[in-house]
Coordinates of C-alpha atoms in Angstrom, one line a residue:
Chain A
X185 CA 81.3 90.5 108.0
X186 CA 84.2 91.9 109.8
X187 CA 87.5 90.4 108.9
X188 CA 90.7 90.3 110.8
X189 CA 94.2 89.7 109.5
X190 CA 96.9 87.4 110.8
X191 CA 100.3 87.2 109.2
X192 CA 100.5 83.4 109.6
X193 CA 99.5 80.3 107.6
X194 CA 96.5 78.6 108.9
X195 CA 95.4 75.0 108.9
X196 CA 92.1 73.5 109.9
X197 CA 91.6 73.0 113.7
X198 CA 94.8 74.9 114.4
X199 CA 94.8 77.6 117.1
X200 CA 96.1 81.2 116.8
X201 CA 96.4 84.3 118.9
X202 CA 95.2 87.7 117.9
X203 CA 97.3 90.2 119.7
X204 CA 96.7 93.5 117.8
X205 CA 95.3 96.0 120.3
X206 CA 92.9 97.4 117.8
X207 CA 91.6 93.9 116.8
X208 CA 91.2 92.8 120.4
X209 CA 89.4 96.0 121.3
X210 CA 87.1 95.5 118.3
X211 CA 86.3 91.9 119.1
X212 CA 85.8 92.5 122.8
X213 CA 84.2 95.9 123.0
X214 CA 82.7 96.7 119.6
X215 CA 81.5 93.3 118.5
X216 CA 81.2 92.1 122.2
X217 CA 82.2 88.6 121.2
X218 CA 83.0 85.9 123.6
X219 CA 84.3 82.3 123.6
X220 CA 82.2 80.2 121.3
X221 CA 81.4 83.1 118.8
X222 CA 82.7 83.1 115.2
X223 CA 84.8 85.6 113.4
X224 CA 86.5 85.5 110.0
X225 CA 90.3 85.7 109.7
X226 CA 92.4 86.4 106.7
X227 CA 95.5 84.3 107.0
X228 CA 98.3 84.5 104.5
X229 CA 97.2 81.3 102.9
X230 CA 93.5 81.9 102.9
X231 CA 90.4 83.0 104.7
X232 CA 88.9 80.9 107.5
X233 CA 85.9 80.9 109.8
X234 CA 87.3 80.8 113.3
X235 CA 85.8 80.0 116.6
X236 CA 86.8 82.1 119.6
X237 CA 88.3 79.9 122.2
X238 CA 89.5 82.6 124.7
X239 CA 88.8 86.3 124.9
X240 CA 91.1 88.2 127.3
X241 CA 93.9 90.7 126.8
X242 CA 94.5 88.8 123.6
X243 CA 92.1 86.6 121.7
X244 CA 92.6 83.0 120.9
X245 CA 90.9 81.4 117.9
X246 CA 90.6 78.0 116.2
X247 CA 90.3 77.8 112.4
X248 CA 87.1 75.7 111.8
X249 CA 86.3 76.2 108.1
X250 CA 88.2 77.4 105.0
X251 CA 86.2 79.9 102.9
X252 CA 86.4 80.4 99.2
X253 CA 87.0 84.2 99.5
X254 CA 89.7 85.9 97.7
X255 CA 91.6 89.2 97.7
X256 CA 92.7 88.6 94.2
X257 CA 91.4 90.6 91.2
X258 CA 88.6 88.8 89.3
X259 CA 90.7 89.0 86.1
X260 CA 94.3 87.9 85.8
X261 CA 96.4 90.9 84.9
X262 CA 100.0 90.7 83.6
X263 CA 102.0 93.9 83.5
X264 CA 104.6 94.0 80.8
X265 CA 106.7 97.1 80.8
X266 CA 109.8 98.4 79.1
X267 CA 112.7 98.1 81.6
X268 CA 113.0 101.2 83.8
X269 CA 115.8 102.4 86.1
X270 CA 116.0 100.1 89.2
X271 CA 114.4 102.2 91.9
X272 CA 111.5 103.2 89.7
X273 CA 110.8 99.7 88.6
X274 CA 111.1 98.3 92.1
X275 CA 108.6 101.0 93.4
X276 CA 106.2 100.1 90.6
X277 CA 106.2 96.4 91.1
X278 CA 105.8 96.8 94.9
X279 CA 102.7 99.1 94.5
X280 CA 101.4 97.1 91.6
X281 CA 101.5 94.0 93.8
X282 CA 99.4 95.8 96.4
X283 CA 97.0 96.7 93.6
X284 CA 96.6 93.1 92.5
X285 CA 98.9 92.4 89.5
X286 CA 99.2 88.7 88.8
X287 CA 102.6 88.7 86.9
X288 CA 105.3 91.1 85.7
X289 CA 107.2 91.0 82.5
X290 CA 110.0 93.5 82.3
X291 CA 111.3 93.6 78.7
X292 CA 113.9 95.4 76.6
X293 CA 111.9 97.6 74.3
X294 CA 113.2 99.5 71.3
X295 CA 113.6 102.7 73.3
X296 CA 114.8 101.2 76.6
X297 CA 117.7 103.2 77.8
X298 CA 118.8 100.8 80.5
X299 CA 121.8 98.7 79.6
X300 CA 121.0 95.0 80.1
X301 CA 123.8 92.7 81.3
X302 CA 122.7 89.0 81.3
X303 CA 124.4 88.1 84.6
X304 CA 123.3 91.3 86.3
X305 CA 119.8 90.7 85.0
X306 CA 119.6 87.4 87.0
X307 CA 120.5 89.2 90.2
X308 CA 118.0 91.9 89.5
X309 CA 115.3 89.4 88.8
X310 CA 116.0 87.7 92.1
X311 CA 115.6 91.1 93.9
X312 CA 112.5 91.9 91.9
X313 CA 110.9 88.6 92.9
X314 CA 111.9 89.2 96.6
X315 CA 110.3 92.6 96.6
X316 CA 107.1 91.2 95.0
X317 CA 106.9 88.4 97.5
X318 CA 107.2 90.7 100.5
X319 CA 104.6 93.0 99.1
X320 CA 102.2 90.1 98.4
X321 CA 102.6 88.9 102.0
X322 CA 102.0 92.3 103.5
X323 CA 98.9 92.7 101.3
X324 CA 97.6 89.3 102.4
X325 CA 97.5 88.2 98.8
X326 CA 97.0 84.5 98.2
X327 CA 98.9 84.6 94.9
X328 CA 102.5 85.7 94.8
X329 CA 103.2 87.4 91.4
X330 CA 106.1 86.3 89.3
X331 CA 108.7 88.5 87.6
X332 CA 110.0 87.1 84.3
X333 CA 112.3 88.9 81.9
X334 CA 112.0 89.1 78.1
X335 CA 115.1 90.2 76.2
X336 CA 113.2 92.0 73.4
X337 CA 109.9 93.1 72.0
X338 CA 109.7 90.2 69.6
X339 CA 110.1 87.8 72.5
X340 CA 107.3 89.5 74.3
X341 CA 105.2 89.5 71.1
X342 CA 105.5 85.7 71.0
X343 CA 103.8 85.4 74.4
X344 CA 100.7 87.4 73.4
X345 CA 99.0 84.2 72.2
X346 CA 98.9 83.0 75.8
X347 CA 96.4 85.7 76.7
X348 CA 92.7 86.2 76.2
X349 CA 93.2 90.0 75.8
X350 CA 96.2 92.1 75.0
X351 CA 96.0 95.9 75.7
X352 CA 98.7 98.3 74.8
X353 CA 98.9 101.6 76.8
X354 CA 99.9 104.0 74.1
X355 CA 100.7 107.6 74.9
X356 CA 99.6 108.7 71.4
X357 CA 96.1 107.5 72.3
X358 CA 96.0 109.9 75.2
X359 CA 97.1 112.7 73.0
X360 CA 94.5 111.9 70.5
X361 CA 91.9 112.2 73.2
X362 CA 91.0 108.5 73.2
X363 CA 88.9 107.6 76.2
X364 CA 86.6 104.8 75.4
X365 CA 88.7 101.7 74.6
X366 CA 89.9 100.7 78.1
X367 CA 86.4 100.7 79.5
X368 CA 85.1 98.9 76.4
X369 CA 87.8 96.2 77.0
X370 CA 87.0 95.8 80.7
X371 CA 83.3 95.5 80.0
X372 CA 84.0 92.6 77.6
X373 CA 86.0 90.6 80.1
X374 CA 84.5 87.6 82.0
X375 CA 85.9 86.7 85.4
X376 CA 89.1 84.7 85.0
X377 CA 90.1 86.5 81.7
X378 CA 93.9 86.5 81.3
X379 CA 94.9 90.0 80.3
X380 CA 98.3 91.3 79.2
X381 CA 98.8 95.1 79.4
X382 CA 101.9 96.4 77.7
X383 CA 103.5 99.6 78.8
X384 CA 106.5 101.4 77.2
X385 CA 109.7 102.6 78.8
X386 CA 110.3 106.3 79.5
X387 CA 110.7 106.9 75.7
X388 CA 107.4 105.2 74.8
X389 CA 106.7 102.3 72.4
X390 CA 107.4 102.6 68.7
X391 CA 104.9 102.1 65.9
X392 CA 106.8 98.9 64.9
X393 CA 106.3 97.5 68.3
X394 CA 102.6 98.2 68.2
X395 CA 102.4 96.3 65.0
X396 CA 104.0 93.1 66.4
X397 CA 102.2 93.2 69.7
X398 CA 98.7 93.4 68.1
X399 CA 95.9 93.8 70.6
X400 CA 94.1 97.0 71.4
X401 CA 95.8 100.3 72.0
X402 CA 94.2 102.2 74.9
X403 CA 94.5 105.6 76.5
X404 CA 94.7 106.1 80.2
X405 CA 93.2 109.6 80.5
X406 CA 94.2 113.0 79.3
X407 CA 97.2 113.5 81.6
X408 CA 100.7 112.2 80.8
X409 CA 101.6 109.5 83.2
X410 CA 105.1 108.4 83.8
X411 CA 106.1 104.9 82.8
X412 CA 106.1 103.7 86.5
X413 CA 102.7 105.3 87.2
X414 CA 100.7 104.1 84.2
X415 CA 100.5 100.4 85.4
X416 CA 99.2 101.6 88.8
X417 CA 96.4 103.6 87.1
X418 CA 95.5 100.6 85.0
X419 CA 95.3 98.2 87.9
X420 CA 93.3 100.7 90.0
X421 CA 90.8 101.1 87.2
X422 CA 90.5 97.3 86.8
X423 CA 89.8 97.0 90.6
X424 CA 87.4 99.9 90.6
X425 CA 85.5 98.5 87.6
X426 CA 85.3 94.9 88.8
X427 CA 85.2 95.3 92.6
X428 CA 83.7 98.7 93.5
X429 CA 81.2 99.1 90.7
X430 CA 79.3 95.9 91.6
Chain B
X14 CA 92.1 115.4 67.1
X15 CA 95.8 114.8 67.4
X16 CA 97.5 116.9 70.0
X17 CA 101.2 117.7 70.3
X18 CA 103.0 118.9 73.4
X19 CA 105.5 121.7 73.8
X20 CA 107.2 122.5 77.1
X21 CA 106.7 126.2 76.7
X22 CA 104.3 129.0 77.6
X23 CA 102.2 130.2 74.6
X24 CA 100.7 133.5 73.7
X25 CA 98.4 134.4 70.9
X26 CA 100.1 135.0 67.6
X27 CA 103.5 133.8 68.9
X28 CA 105.6 131.3 67.0
X29 CA 107.1 128.1 68.2
X30 CA 109.2 125.3 66.8
X31 CA 108.3 121.6 67.1
X32 CA 111.6 119.7 67.0
X33 CA 110.7 116.3 68.4
X34 CA 111.5 113.8 65.7
X35 CA 108.4 111.7 66.5
X36 CA 106.1 114.7 66.2
X37 CA 107.7 116.1 63.1
X38 CA 107.4 112.6 61.5
X39 CA 103.7 112.4 62.5
X40 CA 102.9 115.9 61.2
X41 CA 104.7 115.5 57.9
X42 CA 104.3 111.8 57.0
X43 CA 101.3 110.5 59.0
X44 CA 99.0 113.5 58.9
X45 CA 100.7 114.9 55.7
X46 CA 100.2 118.4 56.9
X47 CA 101.8 121.4 55.3
X48 CA 102.0 125.2 55.8
X49 CA 98.6 126.7 56.3
X50 CA 97.1 123.5 58.0
X51 CA 96.0 123.5 61.6
X52 CA 97.1 121.4 64.6
X53 CA 96.4 121.5 68.3
X54 CA 99.3 122.0 70.7
X55 CA 99.3 121.6 74.5
X56 CA 101.5 124.2 75.9
X57 CA 102.3 124.5 79.6
X58 CA 99.8 127.2 80.1
X59 CA 97.0 125.9 77.9
X60 CA 95.9 124.3 74.7
X61 CA 95.9 126.3 71.4
X62 CA 94.9 125.9 67.8
X63 CA 98.1 126.5 65.8
X64 CA 98.6 127.2 62.1
X65 CA 101.6 125.5 60.5
X66 CA 103.9 128.2 59.1
X67 CA 106.8 126.0 57.9
X68 CA 107.2 122.2 57.6
X69 CA 110.7 121.0 57.2
X70 CA 113.2 119.1 59.3
X71 CA 111.3 120.8 62.1
X72 CA 107.9 122.3 62.2
X73 CA 107.1 126.0 62.9
X74 CA 103.7 127.0 64.2
X75 CA 101.8 130.1 65.2
X76 CA 99.3 130.0 68.0
X77 CA 96.0 131.4 66.6
X78 CA 93.3 130.5 69.1
X79 CA 93.2 129.4 72.8
X80 CA 91.0 126.4 73.4
X81 CA 89.0 125.7 76.6
X82 CA 90.4 122.2 76.9
X83 CA 91.7 121.0 80.1
X84 CA 93.9 118.1 81.4
X85 CA 92.5 118.7 84.8
X86 CA 90.1 116.2 86.5
X87 CA 86.4 117.4 86.3
X88 CA 86.2 117.4 90.1
X89 CA 88.6 119.1 92.5
X90 CA 90.3 116.5 94.6
X91 CA 92.2 117.4 97.8
X92 CA 94.3 114.6 99.3
X93 CA 94.8 114.9 103.0
X94 CA 97.0 112.3 104.5
X95 CA 98.7 111.5 107.8
X96 CA 102.3 112.5 107.4
X97 CA 104.5 109.7 106.1
X98 CA 108.3 109.3 106.1
X99 CA 109.8 111.7 103.6
X100 CA 110.6 109.5 100.6
X101 CA 107.2 107.8 100.7
X102 CA 105.3 111.1 100.9
X103 CA 107.4 112.7 98.2
X104 CA 106.9 109.8 95.9
X105 CA 103.2 109.8 96.6
X106 CA 102.6 113.5 95.9
X107 CA 104.7 113.3 92.7
X108 CA 102.5 110.4 91.3
X109 CA 99.3 112.0 92.7
X110 CA 100.1 115.2 90.8
X111 CA 100.5 113.2 87.6
X112 CA 97.1 111.6 88.4
X113 CA 95.4 115.0 88.8
X114 CA 95.2 115.9 92.5
X115 CA 94.3 119.5 93.1
X116 CA 95.8 120.0 96.6
X117 CA 97.6 118.2 99.3
X118 CA 97.2 118.5 103.0
X119 CA 99.8 116.5 105.0
X120 CA 98.6 116.4 108.6
X121 CA 99.7 115.1 112.0
X122 CA 97.2 112.4 112.8
X123 CA 96.8 110.6 116.1
X124 CA 99.0 107.7 115.0
X125 CA 101.5 109.6 112.9
X126 CA 104.9 108.3 113.9
X127 CA 107.0 111.0 112.2
X128 CA 108.3 113.7 114.6
X129 CA 107.3 117.1 113.4
X130 CA 109.7 120.0 114.0
X131 CA 108.1 123.4 113.1
X132 CA 111.3 124.8 111.4
X133 CA 112.0 121.6 109.6
X134 CA 108.4 121.4 108.5
X135 CA 108.8 124.7 106.6
X136 CA 111.8 123.4 104.7
X137 CA 110.0 120.2 104.0
X138 CA 106.9 122.0 102.7
X139 CA 109.2 124.0 100.4
X140 CA 110.6 120.8 99.0
X141 CA 107.1 119.2 98.7
X142 CA 105.8 122.2 96.8
X143 CA 108.9 122.1 94.5
X144 CA 108.3 118.4 93.7
X145 CA 104.7 119.0 93.0
X146 CA 105.4 122.0 90.7
X147 CA 107.9 119.9 88.6
X148 CA 105.5 117.0 88.4
X149 CA 102.7 119.3 87.3
X150 CA 104.9 120.9 84.6
X151 CA 106.0 117.5 83.3
X152 CA 102.4 116.3 83.1
X153 CA 101.3 119.5 81.3
X154 CA 98.9 120.3 84.0
X155 CA 97.4 123.8 83.9
X156 CA 96.9 123.8 87.7
X157 CA 99.9 123.5 90.1
X158 CA 98.7 121.7 93.3
X159 CA 99.5 123.3 96.6
X160 CA 100.9 121.5 99.7
X161 CA 99.7 123.0 103.0
X162 CA 100.3 121.5 106.4
X163 CA 97.9 121.0 109.2
X164 CA 99.3 120.4 112.7
X165 CA 96.6 118.0 113.9
X166 CA 93.4 116.2 113.1
X167 CA 91.3 118.9 114.7
X168 CA 92.8 121.5 112.5
X169 CA 92.0 119.3 109.5
X170 CA 88.5 118.7 110.7
X171 CA 87.9 122.5 110.8
X172 CA 88.6 122.6 107.1
X173 CA 86.0 120.1 106.1
X174 CA 83.3 122.8 105.9
X175 CA 85.2 124.2 102.8
X176 CA 84.4 121.0 100.8
X177 CA 81.2 119.8 99.0
X178 CA 82.1 116.2 99.9
X179 CA 84.3 114.6 102.5
X180 CA 85.4 111.0 102.0
X181 CA 87.5 109.1 104.5
X182 CA 89.4 106.1 103.3
X183 CA 89.1 103.7 106.2
X184 CA 90.9 100.4 106.2
X185 CA 88.2 98.9 108.4
X186 CA 85.7 99.4 105.6
X187 CA 87.9 97.2 103.4
X188 CA 88.0 94.5 106.0
X189 CA 84.3 94.6 106.4
X190 CA 83.9 94.0 102.6
X191 CA 82.5 97.5 101.9
X192 CA 82.6 98.1 98.2
X193 CA 79.7 100.4 97.2
X194 CA 80.3 103.7 98.9
X195 CA 83.0 105.2 96.8
X196 CA 81.2 104.5 93.6
X197 CA 78.0 105.9 95.1
X198 CA 79.9 109.1 96.1
X199 CA 81.4 109.6 92.7
X200 CA 78.0 109.1 91.0
X201 CA 76.6 111.9 93.1
X202 CA 79.2 114.5 92.1
X203 CA 78.6 117.1 89.5
X204 CA 81.6 118.6 87.6
X205 CA 83.4 121.1 89.8
X206 CA 82.6 119.4 93.1
X207 CA 85.3 120.1 95.7
X208 CA 86.1 116.8 97.3
X209 CA 88.3 116.1 100.3
X210 CA 89.6 112.6 100.6
X211 CA 91.3 111.8 104.0
X212 CA 93.8 109.0 104.3
X213 CA 95.5 107.8 107.5
X214 CA 99.2 107.3 108.2
X215 CA 100.8 103.9 108.3
X216 CA 99.0 103.1 111.6
X217 CA 95.6 104.1 110.2
X218 CA 93.0 106.6 111.5
X219 CA 91.4 106.3 114.9
X220 CA 87.7 106.0 115.6
X221 CA 87.9 109.4 117.3
X222 CA 89.3 111.0 114.2
X223 CA 86.5 109.5 112.1
X224 CA 84.1 111.2 114.4
X225 CA 85.5 114.7 114.1
X226 CA 86.1 114.4 110.3
X227 CA 82.5 113.4 109.5
X228 CA 81.9 112.7 105.9
X229 CA 81.6 109.2 104.5
X230 CA 83.9 106.3 105.2
X231 CA 84.8 104.4 102.0
X232 CA 86.6 101.2 101.2
X233 CA 89.1 101.0 98.3
X234 CA 88.8 97.3 97.4
X235 CA 89.6 94.1 99.2
X236 CA 93.4 94.4 99.2
X237 CA 95.3 96.2 101.9
X238 CA 96.9 99.3 100.3
X239 CA 99.9 101.1 101.9
X240 CA 99.3 104.7 103.0
X241 CA 101.2 106.0 100.0
X242 CA 99.4 103.8 97.5
X243 CA 95.8 104.4 98.6
X244 CA 95.6 108.1 97.3
X245 CA 96.8 106.9 93.9
X246 CA 94.1 104.2 93.7
X247 CA 91.5 106.8 94.6
X248 CA 92.7 109.4 92.0
X249 CA 92.9 106.7 89.3
X250 CA 89.3 105.6 90.1
X251 CA 88.1 109.2 90.0
X252 CA 89.7 109.6 86.6
X253 CA 88.4 106.3 85.3
X254 CA 84.9 107.1 86.4
X255 CA 84.8 110.7 85.1
X256 CA 87.1 110.5 82.1
X257 CA 87.1 107.0 80.7
X258 CA 83.6 105.9 81.4
X259 CA 82.0 108.7 79.4

């Protein structure tokens, strides 16, 4: 059923106005709806069945029933990546939020070239979380991802026990022509699986890091992807597999 | 088989030196190769079987046979998108080149908000093509995508006859919960298919544009993707379907 989007928080029995010309045109002239008819509206805090109360140059609706519909991915994906230069990391988390990531863990890997200053890191984390919140709101996501920092690979390795599956995107796998492991991993996941996908910085991950992370190393296709692109590939593939191949 | 990368152009019987510490370590200590053994090297202009001629602190190789291996997508994907603000478009075409796009067609759509000056457009196109060439080289792609401009939707519509399949990423499809068409389209494509995927600008495509483009409208999942993100989702899905699901 057609869904409309409103950048507001809804509550049962509250009224809202749809003013977007496209949406008003669609409701009035394409769907030919009138007062009393029902439509579905995606608010920032959820999806509601709404009853049209007035149809004119704008459309007024009343939220009558909350629906259990989500724009979240069916699996919970955390993106852990070696710290990148600011603008690249900020682009990545913004796009990755549009693409459905649940959490972000920037970490200082063996080959991270960025210098990390503890005080500055706090400010950067504030900014990262702000970027992610804005991106989540603009994508009408119900879940706002978090960005939490880990000061080293060992610290990240200690978190792996919190996940159902740990995948490590390893460039060497791409070079060895590995193509099957990512798909095999996705096929094995039930809805709600908590997945951690670890990506290296520009210089890649070291063999020692692979050892302490455990999990499965996976390739992401035969082309070399930059550190800020690889997470977007992985999230798109997860969405395609779970949401478009049904 | 393990593949190594060299940022040079190869020719048969020519010699090259591998100096990357990681690669040298891998060849000497992991694979335990020595002079006379064979490895595969991805040069900028192709993939070659090489014979090791010297293994020391660096590794010298001679290209002995060109292989018909490609890092190109099995289908030829052209990304046509409504013109976006410069930095967003440049970022998109760089990532889309890493992800395997064959061609780019920025076009002025009905709702494009960018002003287009003919003289400035030539300079911008030069810059776009430069960005794409650098990205292709860094990704070891054998094909360098082109960026060609179309001044309007009608001009783009006239090109659709050159393609085997035309898909139009339409936000309304996502809102209507459409999930099956993209996958159905990919399943119907044989290797070598020339695909045009059309994306709107920030304001989306109009119903009139859909009419003249023809083709199939497709959804790209339940989340709203920005105009610069949607092509990356589509390319990742194409790669996942054709290259990782084999």
